[in-house]
């Protein structure tokens, strides 16, 4: 018996959390791109706000991409473990039948 194991419930919960984070991050990212520095009134503040908005939007997009990719990778890990479990069970059955 192998010492390696995977808790599918934990993998599913982490994936769900990452998907939820990605969904939450999309809205502020979109909203921040719509805020203009011009709406601040003061020219220097307007420039800083434009710059901040661009950086904020970029950062949020990166976090969203990371969350989505991490979720995809966890799904692949889970699927790989499930496939390995199935293959080991089949091998065990064949060896037991001999």
Short mmCIF file of C-alpha atoms in Angstrom, two decimals:
data_model
loop_
_atom_site.label_atom_id
_atom_site.label_comp_id
_atom_site.label_asym_id
_atom_site.label_seq_id
_atom_site.Cartn_x
_atom_site.Cartn_y
_atom_site.Cartn_z
CA UNK A 1 0.00 0.00 0.00
CA UNK A 2 1.28 3.47 -0.83
CA UNK A 3 1.82 6.27 1.66
CA UNK A 4 0.56 8.76 -0.90
CA UNK A 5 -3.04 9.86 -0.63
CA UNK A 6 -5.26 12.66 -1.82
CA UNK A 7 -8.23 14.12 0.01
CA UNK A 8 -10.68 14.81 -2.82
CA UNK A 9 -13.01 16.77 -0.58
CA UNK A 10 -10.18 19.18 0.28
CA UNK A 11 -9.15 19.49 -3.37
CA UNK A 12 -12.75 20.24 -4.36
CA UNK A 13 -13.14 22.79 -1.56
CA UNK A 14 -9.91 24.60 -2.48
CA UNK A 15 -10.93 24.63 -6.16
CA UNK A 16 -14.33 26.04 -5.23
CA UNK A 17 -12.68 28.74 -3.11
CA UNK A 18 -10.27 29.68 -5.91
CA UNK A 19 -13.13 29.86 -8.42
CA UNK A 20 -15.07 32.04 -5.96
CA UNK A 21 -12.06 34.35 -5.49
CA UNK A 22 -11.66 34.69 -9.26
CA UNK A 23 -15.32 35.62 -9.58
CA UNK A 24 -15.10 38.16 -6.79
CA UNK A 25 -12.00 39.79 -8.28
CA UNK A 26 -13.48 40.35 -11.72
CA UNK A 27 -16.04 42.95 -10.61
CA UNK A 28 -13.64 45.39 -8.88
CA UNK A 29 -11.20 44.96 -11.76
CA UNK A 30 -13.86 46.01 -14.26
CA UNK A 31 -15.12 48.84 -12.07
CA UNK A 32 -11.67 50.27 -11.46
CA UNK A 33 -11.00 50.57 -15.20
CA UNK A 34 -14.13 52.72 -15.49
CA UNK A 35 -13.06 55.24 -12.83
CA UNK A 36 -11.36 58.20 -14.45
CA UNK A 37 -8.92 60.55 -12.83
CA UNK A 38 -10.82 63.40 -14.39
CA UNK A 39 -13.70 62.71 -12.03
CA UNK A 40 -11.39 63.63 -9.12
CA UNK A 41 -11.31 67.28 -10.17
CA UNK A 42 -7.73 68.16 -9.13
CA UNK A 43 -5.29 67.60 -12.05
CA UNK A 44 -2.51 66.03 -9.96
CA UNK A 45 -4.98 63.79 -8.17
CA UNK A 46 -6.53 62.90 -11.52
CA UNK A 47 -3.16 61.72 -12.87
CA UNK A 48 -2.47 59.68 -9.75
CA UNK A 49 -5.94 58.17 -9.86
CA UNK A 50 -5.52 57.17 -13.51
CA UNK A 51 -2.19 55.54 -12.69
CA UNK A 52 -3.59 53.80 -9.61
CA UNK A 53 -6.61 52.56 -11.56
CA UNK A 54 -4.40 51.04 -14.24
CA UNK A 55 -2.17 49.32 -11.68
CA UNK A 56 -5.14 48.13 -9.62
CA UNK A 57 -6.88 46.72 -12.67
CA UNK A 58 -3.71 44.95 -13.82
CA UNK A 59 -3.14 43.47 -10.35
CA UNK A 60 -6.71 42.27 -10.05
CA UNK A 61 -6.52 40.67 -13.50
CA UNK A 62 -3.32 38.86 -12.50
CA UNK A 63 -4.89 37.57 -9.27
CA UNK A 64 -7.94 36.43 -11.22
CA UNK A 65 -5.78 34.58 -13.76
CA UNK A 66 -3.76 32.97 -10.96
CA UNK A 67 -6.92 31.81 -9.18
CA UNK A 68 -8.37 30.36 -12.37
CA UNK A 69 -5.12 28.59 -13.32
CA UNK A 70 -4.64 27.23 -9.80
CA UNK A 71 -8.18 25.86 -9.90
CA UNK A 72 -7.52 24.21 -13.28
CA UNK A 73 -4.30 22.64 -11.98
CA UNK A 74 -6.04 21.28 -8.87
CA UNK A 75 -8.65 19.69 -11.13
CA UNK A 76 -5.86 18.02 -13.12
CA UNK A 77 -4.24 16.79 -9.90
CA UNK A 78 -7.55 15.35 -8.73
CA UNK A 79 -8.21 13.69 -12.10
CA UNK A 80 -4.69 12.22 -12.13
CA UNK A 81 -5.15 10.77 -8.65
CA UNK A 82 -8.52 9.33 -9.62
CA UNK A 83 -7.02 7.74 -12.73
CA UNK A 84 -4.14 6.30 -10.70
CA UNK A 85 -6.58 4.95 -8.09
CA UNK A 86 -8.57 3.26 -10.84
CA UNK A 87 -5.46 1.77 -12.47
CA UNK A 88 -4.18 0.46 -9.13
CA UNK A 89 -7.56 -1.08 -8.34
CA UNK A 90 -7.65 -2.79 -11.74
CA UNK A 91 -4.11 -4.10 -11.33
CA UNK A 92 -4.94 -5.36 -7.86
CA UNK A 93 -8.05 -7.15 -9.19
CA UNK A 94 -6.04 -8.82 -11.98
CA UNK A 95 -3.35 -9.96 -9.56
CA UNK A 96 -5.95 -11.26 -7.11
CA UNK A 97 -7.63 -13.27 -9.84
CA UNK A 98 -4.43 -15.23 -10.62
#
